[in-house]
PDB file of C-alpha atoms in Angstrom:
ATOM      1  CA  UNK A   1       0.000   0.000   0.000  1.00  0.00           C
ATOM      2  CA  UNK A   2       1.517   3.529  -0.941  1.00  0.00           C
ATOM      3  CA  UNK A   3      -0.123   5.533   1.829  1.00  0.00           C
ATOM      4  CA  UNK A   4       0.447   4.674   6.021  1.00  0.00           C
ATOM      5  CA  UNK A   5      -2.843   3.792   7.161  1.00  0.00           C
ATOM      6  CA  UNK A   6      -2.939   4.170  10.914  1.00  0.00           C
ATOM      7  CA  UNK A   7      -3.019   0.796  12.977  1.00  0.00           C
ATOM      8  CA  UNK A   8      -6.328  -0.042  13.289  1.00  0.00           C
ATOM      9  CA  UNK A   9      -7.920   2.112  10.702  1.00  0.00           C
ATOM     10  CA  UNK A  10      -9.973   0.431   7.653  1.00  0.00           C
ATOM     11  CA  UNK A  11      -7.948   1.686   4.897  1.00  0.00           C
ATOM     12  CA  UNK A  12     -10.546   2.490   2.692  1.00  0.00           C
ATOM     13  CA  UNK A  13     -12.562   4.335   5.142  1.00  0.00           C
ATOM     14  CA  UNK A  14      -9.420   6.412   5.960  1.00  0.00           C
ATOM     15  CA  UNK A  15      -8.207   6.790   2.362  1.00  0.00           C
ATOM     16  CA  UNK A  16     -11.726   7.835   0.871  1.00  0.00           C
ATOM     17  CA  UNK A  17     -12.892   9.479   4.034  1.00  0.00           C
ATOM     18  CA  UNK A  18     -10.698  10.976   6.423  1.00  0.00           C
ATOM     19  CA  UNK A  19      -7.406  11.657   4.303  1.00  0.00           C
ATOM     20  CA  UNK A  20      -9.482  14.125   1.926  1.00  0.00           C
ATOM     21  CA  UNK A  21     -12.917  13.844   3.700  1.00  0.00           C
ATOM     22  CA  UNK A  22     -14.975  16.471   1.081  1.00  0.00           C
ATOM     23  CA  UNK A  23     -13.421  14.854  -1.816  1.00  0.00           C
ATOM     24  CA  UNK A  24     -13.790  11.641  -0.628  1.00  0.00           C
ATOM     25  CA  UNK A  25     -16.657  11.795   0.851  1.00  0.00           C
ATOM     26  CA  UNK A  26     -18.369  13.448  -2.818  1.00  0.00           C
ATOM     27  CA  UNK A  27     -16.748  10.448  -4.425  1.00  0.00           C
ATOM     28  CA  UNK A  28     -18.090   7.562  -2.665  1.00  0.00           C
ATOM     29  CA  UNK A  29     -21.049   8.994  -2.715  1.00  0.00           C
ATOM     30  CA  UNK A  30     -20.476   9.188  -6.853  1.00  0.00           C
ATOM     31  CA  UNK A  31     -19.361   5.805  -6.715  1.00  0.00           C
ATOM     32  CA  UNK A  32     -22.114   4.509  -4.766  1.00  0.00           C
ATOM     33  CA  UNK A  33     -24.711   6.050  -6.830  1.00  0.00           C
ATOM     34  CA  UNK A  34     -23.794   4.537  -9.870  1.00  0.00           C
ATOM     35  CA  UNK A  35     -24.815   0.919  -8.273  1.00  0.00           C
ATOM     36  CA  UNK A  36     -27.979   2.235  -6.418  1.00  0.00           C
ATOM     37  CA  UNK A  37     -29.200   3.984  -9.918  1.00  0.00           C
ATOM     38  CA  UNK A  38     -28.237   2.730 -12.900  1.00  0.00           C
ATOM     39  CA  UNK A  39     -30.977   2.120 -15.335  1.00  0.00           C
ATOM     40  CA  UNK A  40     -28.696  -0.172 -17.265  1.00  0.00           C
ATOM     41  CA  UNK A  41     -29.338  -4.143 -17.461  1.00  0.00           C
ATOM     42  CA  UNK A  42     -27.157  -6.353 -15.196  1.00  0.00           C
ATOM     43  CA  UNK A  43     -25.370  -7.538 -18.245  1.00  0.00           C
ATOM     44  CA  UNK A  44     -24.153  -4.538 -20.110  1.00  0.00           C
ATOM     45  CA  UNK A  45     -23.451  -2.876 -16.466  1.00  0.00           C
ATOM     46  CA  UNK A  46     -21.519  -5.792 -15.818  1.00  0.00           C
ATOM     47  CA  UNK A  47     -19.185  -5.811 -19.150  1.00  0.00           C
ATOM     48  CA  UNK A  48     -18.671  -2.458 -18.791  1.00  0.00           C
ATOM     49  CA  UNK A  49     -17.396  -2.377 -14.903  1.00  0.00           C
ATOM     50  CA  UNK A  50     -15.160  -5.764 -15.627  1.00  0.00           C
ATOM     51  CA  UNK A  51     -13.750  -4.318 -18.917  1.00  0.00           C
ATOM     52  CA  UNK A  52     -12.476  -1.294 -17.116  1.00  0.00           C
ATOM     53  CA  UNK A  53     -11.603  -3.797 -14.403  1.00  0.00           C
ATOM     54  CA  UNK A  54      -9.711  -5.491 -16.585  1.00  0.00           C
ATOM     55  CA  UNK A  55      -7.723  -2.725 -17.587  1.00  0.00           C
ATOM     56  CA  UNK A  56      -7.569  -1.162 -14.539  1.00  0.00           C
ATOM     57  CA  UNK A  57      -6.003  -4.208 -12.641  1.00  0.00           C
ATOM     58  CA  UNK A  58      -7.669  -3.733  -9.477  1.00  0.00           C
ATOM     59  CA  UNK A  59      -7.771  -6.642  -7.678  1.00  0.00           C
ATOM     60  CA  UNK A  60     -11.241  -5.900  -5.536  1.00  0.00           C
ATOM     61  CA  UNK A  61     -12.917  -5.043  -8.998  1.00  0.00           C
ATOM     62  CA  UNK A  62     -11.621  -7.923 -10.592  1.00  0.00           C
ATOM     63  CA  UNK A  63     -13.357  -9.957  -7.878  1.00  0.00           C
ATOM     64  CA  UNK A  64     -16.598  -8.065  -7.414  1.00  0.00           C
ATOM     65  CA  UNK A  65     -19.783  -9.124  -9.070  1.00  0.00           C
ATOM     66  CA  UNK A  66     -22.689  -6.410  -8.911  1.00  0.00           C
ATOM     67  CA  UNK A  67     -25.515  -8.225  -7.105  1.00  0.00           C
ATOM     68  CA  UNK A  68     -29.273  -7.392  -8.292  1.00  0.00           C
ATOM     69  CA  UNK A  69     -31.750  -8.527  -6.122  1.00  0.00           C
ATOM     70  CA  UNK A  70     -29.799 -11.845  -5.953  1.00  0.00           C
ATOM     71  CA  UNK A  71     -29.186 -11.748  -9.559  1.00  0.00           C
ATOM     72  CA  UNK A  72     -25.108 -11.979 -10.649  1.00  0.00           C
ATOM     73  CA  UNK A  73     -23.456 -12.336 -13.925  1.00  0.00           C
ATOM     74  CA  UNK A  74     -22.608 -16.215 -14.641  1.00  0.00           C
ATOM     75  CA  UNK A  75     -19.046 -17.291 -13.147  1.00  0.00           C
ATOM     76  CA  UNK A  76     -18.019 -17.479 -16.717  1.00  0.00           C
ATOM     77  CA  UNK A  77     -18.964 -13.910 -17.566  1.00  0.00           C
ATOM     78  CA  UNK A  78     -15.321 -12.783 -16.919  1.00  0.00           C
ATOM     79  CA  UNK A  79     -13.687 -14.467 -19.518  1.00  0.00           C
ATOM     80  CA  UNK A  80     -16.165 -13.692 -21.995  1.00  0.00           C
ATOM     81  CA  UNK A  81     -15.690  -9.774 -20.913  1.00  0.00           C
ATOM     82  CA  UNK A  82     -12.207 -10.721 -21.966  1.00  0.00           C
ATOM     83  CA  UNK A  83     -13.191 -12.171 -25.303  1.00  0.00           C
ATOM     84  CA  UNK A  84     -15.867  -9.763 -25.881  1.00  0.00           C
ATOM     85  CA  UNK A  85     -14.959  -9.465 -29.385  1.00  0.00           C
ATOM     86  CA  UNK A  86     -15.844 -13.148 -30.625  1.00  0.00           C
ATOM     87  CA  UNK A  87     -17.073 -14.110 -27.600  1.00  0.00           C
ATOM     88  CA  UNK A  88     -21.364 -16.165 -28.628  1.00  0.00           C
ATOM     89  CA  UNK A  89     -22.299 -14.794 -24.459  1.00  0.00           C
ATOM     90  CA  UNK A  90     -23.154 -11.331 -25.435  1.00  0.00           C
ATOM     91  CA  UNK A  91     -26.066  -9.498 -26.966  1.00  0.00           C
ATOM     92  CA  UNK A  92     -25.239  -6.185 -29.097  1.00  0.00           C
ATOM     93  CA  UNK A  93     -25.774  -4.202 -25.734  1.00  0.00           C
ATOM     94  CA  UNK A  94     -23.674  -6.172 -23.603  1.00  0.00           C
ATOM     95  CA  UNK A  95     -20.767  -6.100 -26.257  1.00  0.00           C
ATOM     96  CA  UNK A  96     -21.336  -2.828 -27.374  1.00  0.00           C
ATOM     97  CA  UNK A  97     -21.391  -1.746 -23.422  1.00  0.00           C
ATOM     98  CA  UNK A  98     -17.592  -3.984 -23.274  1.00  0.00           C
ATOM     99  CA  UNK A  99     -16.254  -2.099 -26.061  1.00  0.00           C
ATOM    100  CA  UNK A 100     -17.269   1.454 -25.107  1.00  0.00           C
ATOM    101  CA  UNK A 101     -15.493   0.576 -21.803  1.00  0.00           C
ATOM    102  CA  UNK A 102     -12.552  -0.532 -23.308  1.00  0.00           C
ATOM    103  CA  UNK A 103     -11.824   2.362 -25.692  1.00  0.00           C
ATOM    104  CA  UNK A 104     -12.934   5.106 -23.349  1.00  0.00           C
ATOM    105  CA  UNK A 105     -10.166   3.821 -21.189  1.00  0.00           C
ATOM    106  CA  UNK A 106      -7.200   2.936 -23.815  1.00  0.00           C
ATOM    107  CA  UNK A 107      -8.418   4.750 -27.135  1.00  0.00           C
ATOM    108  CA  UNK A 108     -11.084   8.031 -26.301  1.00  0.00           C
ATOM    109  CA  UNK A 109     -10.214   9.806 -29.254  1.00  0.00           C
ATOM    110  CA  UNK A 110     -10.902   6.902 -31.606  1.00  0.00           C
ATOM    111  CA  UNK A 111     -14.535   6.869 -30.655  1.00  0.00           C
ATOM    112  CA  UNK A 112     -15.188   7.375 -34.234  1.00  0.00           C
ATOM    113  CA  UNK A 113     -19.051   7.759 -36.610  1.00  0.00           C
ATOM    114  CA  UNK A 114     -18.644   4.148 -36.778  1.00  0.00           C
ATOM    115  CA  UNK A 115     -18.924   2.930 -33.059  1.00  0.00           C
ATOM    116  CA  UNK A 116     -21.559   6.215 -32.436  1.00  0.00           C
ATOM    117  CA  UNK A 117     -23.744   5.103 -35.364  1.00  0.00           C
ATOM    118  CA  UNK A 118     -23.664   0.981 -33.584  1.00  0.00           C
ATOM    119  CA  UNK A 119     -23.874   2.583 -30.066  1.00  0.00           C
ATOM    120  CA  UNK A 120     -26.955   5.208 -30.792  1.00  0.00           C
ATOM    121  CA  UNK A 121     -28.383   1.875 -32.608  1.00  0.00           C
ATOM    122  CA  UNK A 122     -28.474   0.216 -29.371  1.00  0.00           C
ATOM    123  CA  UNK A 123     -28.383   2.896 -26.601  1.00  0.00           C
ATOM    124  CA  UNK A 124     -30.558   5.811 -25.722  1.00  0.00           C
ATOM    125  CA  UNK A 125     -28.961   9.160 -25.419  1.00  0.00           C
ATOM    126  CA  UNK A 126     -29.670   8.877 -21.430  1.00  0.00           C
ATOM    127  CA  UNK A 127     -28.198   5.485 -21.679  1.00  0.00           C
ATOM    128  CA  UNK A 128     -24.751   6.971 -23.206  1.00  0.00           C
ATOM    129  CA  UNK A 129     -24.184   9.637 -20.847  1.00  0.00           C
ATOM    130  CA  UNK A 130     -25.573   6.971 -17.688  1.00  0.00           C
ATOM    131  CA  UNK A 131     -22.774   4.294 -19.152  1.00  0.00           C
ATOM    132  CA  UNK A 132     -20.143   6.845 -19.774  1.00  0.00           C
ATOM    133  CA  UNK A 133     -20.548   8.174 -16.237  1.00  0.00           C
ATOM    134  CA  UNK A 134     -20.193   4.694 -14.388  1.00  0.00           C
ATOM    135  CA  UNK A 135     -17.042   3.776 -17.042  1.00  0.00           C
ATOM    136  CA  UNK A 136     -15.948   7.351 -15.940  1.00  0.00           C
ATOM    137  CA  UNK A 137     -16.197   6.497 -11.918  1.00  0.00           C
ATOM    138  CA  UNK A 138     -14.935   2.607 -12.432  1.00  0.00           C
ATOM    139  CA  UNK A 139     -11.705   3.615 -14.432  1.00  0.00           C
ATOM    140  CA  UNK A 140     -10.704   6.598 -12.164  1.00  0.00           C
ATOM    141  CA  UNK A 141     -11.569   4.726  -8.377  1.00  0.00           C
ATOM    142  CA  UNK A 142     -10.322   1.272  -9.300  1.00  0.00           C
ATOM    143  CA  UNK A 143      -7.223   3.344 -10.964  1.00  0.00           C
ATOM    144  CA  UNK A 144      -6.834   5.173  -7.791  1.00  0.00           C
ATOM    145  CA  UNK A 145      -7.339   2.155  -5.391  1.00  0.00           C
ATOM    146  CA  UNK A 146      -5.046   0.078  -7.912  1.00  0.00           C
ATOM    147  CA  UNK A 147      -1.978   2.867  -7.928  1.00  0.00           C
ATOM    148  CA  UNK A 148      -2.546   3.639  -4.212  1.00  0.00           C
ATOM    149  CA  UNK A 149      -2.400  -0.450  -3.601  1.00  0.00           C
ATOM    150  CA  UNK A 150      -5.640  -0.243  -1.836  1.00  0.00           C
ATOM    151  CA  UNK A 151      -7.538  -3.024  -4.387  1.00  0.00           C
ATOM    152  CA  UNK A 152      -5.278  -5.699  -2.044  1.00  0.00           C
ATOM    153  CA  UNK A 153      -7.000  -4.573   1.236  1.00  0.00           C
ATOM    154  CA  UNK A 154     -10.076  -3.589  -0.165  1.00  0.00           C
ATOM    155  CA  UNK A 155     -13.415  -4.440   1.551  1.00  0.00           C
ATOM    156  CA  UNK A 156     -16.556  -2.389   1.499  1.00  0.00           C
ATOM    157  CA  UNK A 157     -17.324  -1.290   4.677  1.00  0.00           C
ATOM    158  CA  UNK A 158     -19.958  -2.589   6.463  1.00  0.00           C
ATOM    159  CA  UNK A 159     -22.920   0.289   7.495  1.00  0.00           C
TER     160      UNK A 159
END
């Protein structure tokens, strides 16, 4: 871990909450709010969060399945994340929704007309800017809890 987390302390709740409490605090609530409203189907949520995952390298991501109502992706839903290209798991939604992920975090400016036109074939416009905002929150806190080596340690807290 890159930052001294006093003995004792849970290091996310000191990282996210007490090292930079407003920021932190605004963040996890960002974060949190992204799981308690999406609008988006388990599936394509779940493509897009592993994809950045995936790229992110954070170890609690990696091993996190979003949990609807009792409903989780299939234990071999990772791999096909993975293989979202040629992979026979995934609807146009659910691919689509692993490919946007993967090129908003390794290729932005080659969103081209070509992915847009397939994207707005498949995706409202509230849709787009709901997905872009959860890629947006998964590739910058698993980033930061991957470079701060807090994905090792992590745990939610329990309320």
């Amino acid at each position: 871990m890159r930052i001294d987390v006093p003995e004792g302390r849970h290091p996310i709740e000191y990282v996210w909450g007490e090292i930079v409490p407003e920021i932190g605090t605004a963040a996890a609530n960002f974060s949190l709010s992204v799981y308690a409203h999406t609008t988006l189907g388990l599936r394509e949520f779940e493509a897009a969060r592993l994809r950045i995952a995936q790229v992110n390298g954070c170890l609690f991501c990696l091993d996190w399945r979003t949990d609807r109502g009792g409903e989780k992706v299939e234990e071999s839903f990772p791999e096909a994340v993975t293989q979202w290209r040629t992979t026979d798991a995934f609807d146009d939604r659910t691919r689509l929704a692993a490919e946007y992920a993967e090129r908003y975090a390794l290729d932005h400016h080659g969103l081209d007309e070509d992915f847009w036109t397939r994207m707005t074939a498949h995706y409202s416009q509230p849709e787009i800017v709901e997905l872009t905002m959860s890629i947006g929150s998964w590739l910058s806190f698993g980033r930061l809890n991957r470079v701060l080596g807090l994905d090792a340690v992590c745990v939610l807290p329990t309320q």
